[in-house]
CSV table of C-alpha atoms and ligand atoms in Angstrom, one decimal:
chain,number,residue,atom,x,y,z
W,1,MET,CA,-38.3,-47.4,-58.3
W,2,SER,CA,-36.9,-48.8,-55.2
W,3,SER,CA,-33.5,-49.7,-56.7
W,4,LEU,CA,-32.3,-46.1,-56.8
W,5,ALA,CA,-28.5,-45.7,-56.2
W,6,PRO,CA,-27.6,-43.9,-52.9
W,7,ASN,CA,-26.3,-40.9,-54.8
W,8,ALA,CA,-29.3,-40.4,-57.0
W,9,GLY,CA,-29.5,-37.3,-59.2
W,10,PRO,CA,-31.5,-34.0,-58.7
W,11,GLY,CA,-34.4,-34.4,-56.4
W,12,GLY,CA,-33.1,-37.6,-55.0
W,13,HIS,CA,-32.6,-38.7,-51.4
W,14,SER,CA,-28.9,-37.4,-51.0
W,15,ASP,CA,-30.0,-33.8,-51.9
W,16,ASP,CA,-32.3,-33.9,-48.9
W,17,VAL,CA,-29.3,-35.0,-46.8
W,18,ALA,CA,-27.1,-32.2,-48.1
W,19,VAL,CA,-29.8,-29.6,-47.5
W,20,ALA,CA,-30.4,-30.9,-44.0
W,21,ALA,CA,-26.6,-30.8,-43.3
W,22,GLU,CA,-26.3,-27.2,-44.6
W,23,ARG,CA,-29.2,-26.2,-42.5
W,24,ARG,CA,-27.7,-27.8,-39.4
W,25,TRP,CA,-24.4,-25.9,-40.0
W,26,ALA,CA,-26.3,-22.7,-40.6
W,27,VAL,CA,-28.0,-23.1,-37.2
W,28,ILE,CA,-24.7,-23.9,-35.4
W,29,VAL,CA,-23.0,-20.9,-36.9
W,30,MET,CA,-25.9,-18.6,-36.0
W,31,VAL,CA,-25.8,-19.9,-32.4
W,32,ILE,CA,-22.0,-19.3,-32.3
W,33,ILE,CA,-22.4,-15.7,-33.6
W,34,GLY,CA,-25.2,-15.2,-31.2
W,35,LEU,CA,-23.0,-16.3,-28.3
W,36,LEU,CA,-20.2,-14.0,-29.4
W,37,VAL,CA,-22.5,-11.0,-29.6
W,38,ALA,CA,-24.0,-11.9,-26.3
W,39,MET,CA,-20.5,-12.1,-24.7
W,40,MET,CA,-19.7,-8.6,-26.2
W,41,VAL,CA,-22.9,-7.1,-24.9
W,42,ILE,CA,-22.6,-8.7,-21.4
W,43,THR,CA,-18.9,-7.8,-20.9
W,44,GLY,CA,-19.6,-4.3,-22.2
W,45,LEU,CA,-22.4,-3.8,-19.7
W,46,HIS,CA,-20.4,-5.3,-16.9
W,47,TRP,CA,-17.5,-3.0,-17.5
W,48,ALA,CA,-19.8,0.0,-17.7
W,49,ALA,CA,-21.5,-1.0,-14.5
W,50,MET,CA,-18.4,-2.0,-12.5
W,51,PRO,CA,-15.4,0.0,-13.8
W,52,PRO,CA,-12.0,-0.9,-12.4
W,53,SER,CA,-10.7,1.1,-9.4
W,54,ARG,CA,-9.4,4.6,-10.0
W,55,VAL,CA,-6.1,4.9,-11.8
W,56,GLU,CA,-3.5,7.0,-9.9
W,57,THR,CA,-0.3,8.1,-11.7
W,58,VAL,CA,3.0,9.3,-10.4
W,59,ASP,CA,6.0,10.8,-12.2
W,60,VAL,CA,8.8,8.3,-12.2
W,61,LYS,CA,11.4,11.0,-13.0
W,62,THR,CA,10.8,12.9,-9.8
W,63,LEU,CA,9.8,10.0,-7.6
W,64,HIS,CA,12.9,10.1,-5.4
W,65,LEU,CA,13.1,13.9,-5.3
W,66,SER,CA,9.7,15.0,-4.0
W,67,GLY,CA,6.3,13.8,-3.1
W,68,GLU,CA,5.2,10.9,-1.0
W,69,PHE,CA,7.7,8.3,-2.3
W,70,VAL,CA,10.9,10.1,-1.2
W,71,GLU,CA,13.1,7.7,0.8
W,72,SER,CA,12.4,9.4,4.1
W,73,ASN,CA,8.7,8.9,3.7
W,74,LEU,CA,8.9,5.1,3.0
W,75,GLY,CA,7.9,2.6,5.6
W,76,THR,CA,5.0,2.3,7.9
W,77,THR,CA,3.2,5.3,9.5
W,78,LEU,CA,0.3,5.7,11.9
W,79,GLY,CA,-1.7,8.6,10.6
W,80,SER,CA,-3.3,11.3,12.8
W,81,ASP,CA,-6.6,9.6,11.8
W,82,GLY,CA,-5.3,6.3,13.3
W,83,LYS,CA,-4.9,4.6,9.9
W,84,VAL,CA,-1.8,2.5,9.3
W,85,MET,CA,-0.2,3.2,6.0
W,86,VAL,CA,2.8,1.4,4.3
W,87,ARG,CA,4.6,3.2,1.5
W,88,LEU,CA,7.2,1.3,-0.5
W,89,VAL,CA,9.1,1.5,-3.7
W,90,ALA,CA,10.3,-1.4,-5.9
W,91,GLN,CA,13.4,-1.1,-8.0
W,92,GLN,CA,15.8,-3.5,-9.8
W,93,TYR,CA,16.4,-5.5,-7.5
W,94,SER,CA,15.1,-4.6,-4.1
W,95,PHE,CA,12.2,-3.1,-2.2
W,96,VAL,CA,12.6,0.0,-0.1
W,97,PRO,CA,12.2,-0.6,2.8
W,98,GLN,CA,13.7,-4.1,2.9
W,99,CYS,CA,11.7,-4.9,6.0
W,100,ILE,CA,8.2,-3.7,6.7
W,101,VAL,CA,6.6,-3.7,10.2
W,102,VAL,CA,2.8,-3.9,10.4
W,103,PRO,CA,0.3,-4.5,13.3
W,104,ALA,CA,-1.8,-7.6,13.4
W,105,HIS,CA,-5.6,-7.5,13.3
W,106,VAL,CA,-5.6,-3.9,12.1
W,107,PRO,CA,-6.4,-2.8,8.5
W,108,VAL,CA,-3.1,-1.8,6.8
W,109,THR,CA,-3.1,0.2,3.6
W,110,PHE,CA,-0.2,-0.3,1.2
W,111,ARG,CA,0.8,2.3,-1.4
W,112,GLY,CA,3.6,1.4,-3.7
W,113,THR,CA,5.2,2.1,-7.1
W,114,SER,CA,8.2,1.1,-9.1
W,115,THR,CA,11.1,3.2,-10.4
W,116,ASP,CA,12.1,1.1,-13.4
W,117,ALA,CA,10.5,-2.2,-14.5
W,118,ILE,CA,7.3,-3.9,-13.6
W,119,HIS,CA,7.6,-5.6,-10.2
W,120,GLY,CA,5.1,-7.0,-7.9
W,121,PHE,CA,4.9,-8.7,-4.5
W,122,VAL,CA,2.9,-11.1,-2.4
W,123,VAL,CA,3.2,-11.3,1.4
W,124,GLY,CA,3.7,-14.9,2.4
W,125,THR,CA,0.5,-16.8,2.2
W,126,THR,CA,-1.7,-13.8,2.8
W,127,ASN,CA,-3.9,-12.0,0.3
W,128,ALA,CA,-1.6,-9.0,0.1
W,129,ASN,CA,-0.7,-9.2,-3.5
W,130,THR,CA,-0.2,-6.5,-6.2
W,131,MET,CA,1.7,-5.5,-9.2
W,132,LEU,CA,3.9,-2.4,-9.1
W,133,ILE,CA,4.1,-0.5,-12.4
W,134,PRO,CA,6.3,2.5,-13.2
W,135,GLY,CA,4.2,5.6,-13.4
W,136,PHE,CA,1.3,4.2,-11.4
W,137,VAL,CA,0.5,3.9,-7.7
W,138,ALA,CA,-0.8,0.5,-6.5
W,139,THR,CA,-3.0,0.7,-3.4
W,140,PHE,CA,-4.8,-2.0,-1.4
W,141,THR,CA,-5.9,-2.5,2.2
W,142,THR,CA,-5.5,-5.8,4.0
W,143,THR,CA,-5.5,-7.1,7.6
W,144,PHE,CA,-2.9,-9.5,8.8
W,145,THR,CA,-4.3,-12.1,11.2
W,146,GLN,CA,-1.0,-13.8,12.3
W,147,THR,CA,2.0,-12.3,14.0
W,148,GLY,CA,5.4,-13.3,12.8
W,149,GLU,CA,7.7,-12.7,9.9
W,150,GLN,CA,6.6,-13.3,6.3
W,151,LEU,CA,8.6,-13.3,3.1
W,152,MET,CA,7.6,-10.8,0.5
W,153,PRO,CA,9.1,-11.9,-2.9
W,154,CYS,CA,8.9,-10.0,-6.2
W,155,HIS,CA,6.5,-12.0,-8.3
W,156,GLU,CA,6.8,-10.3,-11.7
W,157,TYR,CA,9.8,-11.2,-13.8
W,158,CYS,CA,11.9,-8.0,-13.8
W,159,GLY,CA,15.3,-8.9,-15.0
W,160,THR,CA,18.3,-11.1,-14.2
W,161,GLY,CA,18.1,-10.3,-10.5
W,162,HIS,CA,14.4,-11.1,-10.2
W,163,GLU,CA,14.7,-14.2,-8.1
W,164,ALA,CA,16.9,-12.4,-5.5
W,165,MET,CA,14.4,-9.6,-5.1
W,166,TRP,CA,12.4,-9.9,-1.9
W,167,ALA,CA,11.7,-8.1,1.4
W,168,ARG,CA,10.3,-9.2,4.7
W,169,VAL,CA,7.1,-8.2,6.5
W,170,LYS,CA,7.1,-8.4,10.3
W,171,VAL,CA,3.6,-8.6,11.8
W,172,VAL,CA,3.7,-7.6,15.4
W,173,PRO,CA,0.9,-7.5,18.0
W,174,SER,CA,-1.1,-4.3,17.6
W,175,ASP,CA,-0.4,-3.0,21.1
W,176,GLU,CA,3.3,-3.4,20.5
W,177,PHE,CA,3.0,-1.6,17.2
W,178,PHE,CA,1.0,1.3,18.5
W,179,ALA,CA,3.3,1.7,21.5
W,180,LYS,CA,6.2,2.2,19.0
W,181,ALA,CA,4.3,4.2,16.4
W,182,ARG,CA,4.1,7.8,17.5
W,183,THR,CA,1.9,9.6,15.0
W,184,GLY,CA,3.6,10.5,11.8
W,185,GLU,CA,6.9,8.6,12.5
W,186,ARG,CA,8.1,6.1,9.9
W,187,LEU,CA,8.6,2.6,11.1
W,188,SER,CA,10.5,-0.2,9.5
W,189,CYS,CA,12.3,-3.2,10.9
W,190,VAL,CA,15.4,-2.4,8.9
W,191,PRO,CA,18.3,-1.7,11.4
W,192,ARG,CA,19.4,1.8,10.9
T,1,CUA,CU1,11.3,-7.3,-9.2
T,1,CUA,CU2,10.9,-9.4,-10.1
């Protein structure tokens, strides 16, 4: 009979619609589950293949007493191997040293840590950017292409003095830097 109501009883047209809708949902849910499983597998494989860089720890309690982060060892050094290294410590609410001198067009390695809260810094508009976490040593190497002075603000909220926490980085021509930097001597542009 062609005059069947739209919601006919068992075996009628609307049962087919309901089954089709259920099937469609089943397919959509299976696709979503499949995507989630694929994401887990892909991220798991990615982390296994490309682990994060090594984790280096340091004892916050003895930081200022011994080891590479004692105050007299902070600042920029020219190693006997010719490598330029900057060591710095962040604390509420300043960086030590307050002013860092680095050469232009030469790779500079930064090593830094924090004595209290989580801090961080970025040097002007360069790609020198890291977090400083108590108990861990942050390391990165970068090359500054422009001479001049850059601001280095703390960029992790670390307490009420956060917005007043910053240092300066003075990028000087490399010949000027190497003339000043006798091997092993710590350099900074803080007037002493
Ligand atoms: Cu240190 Cu914000």
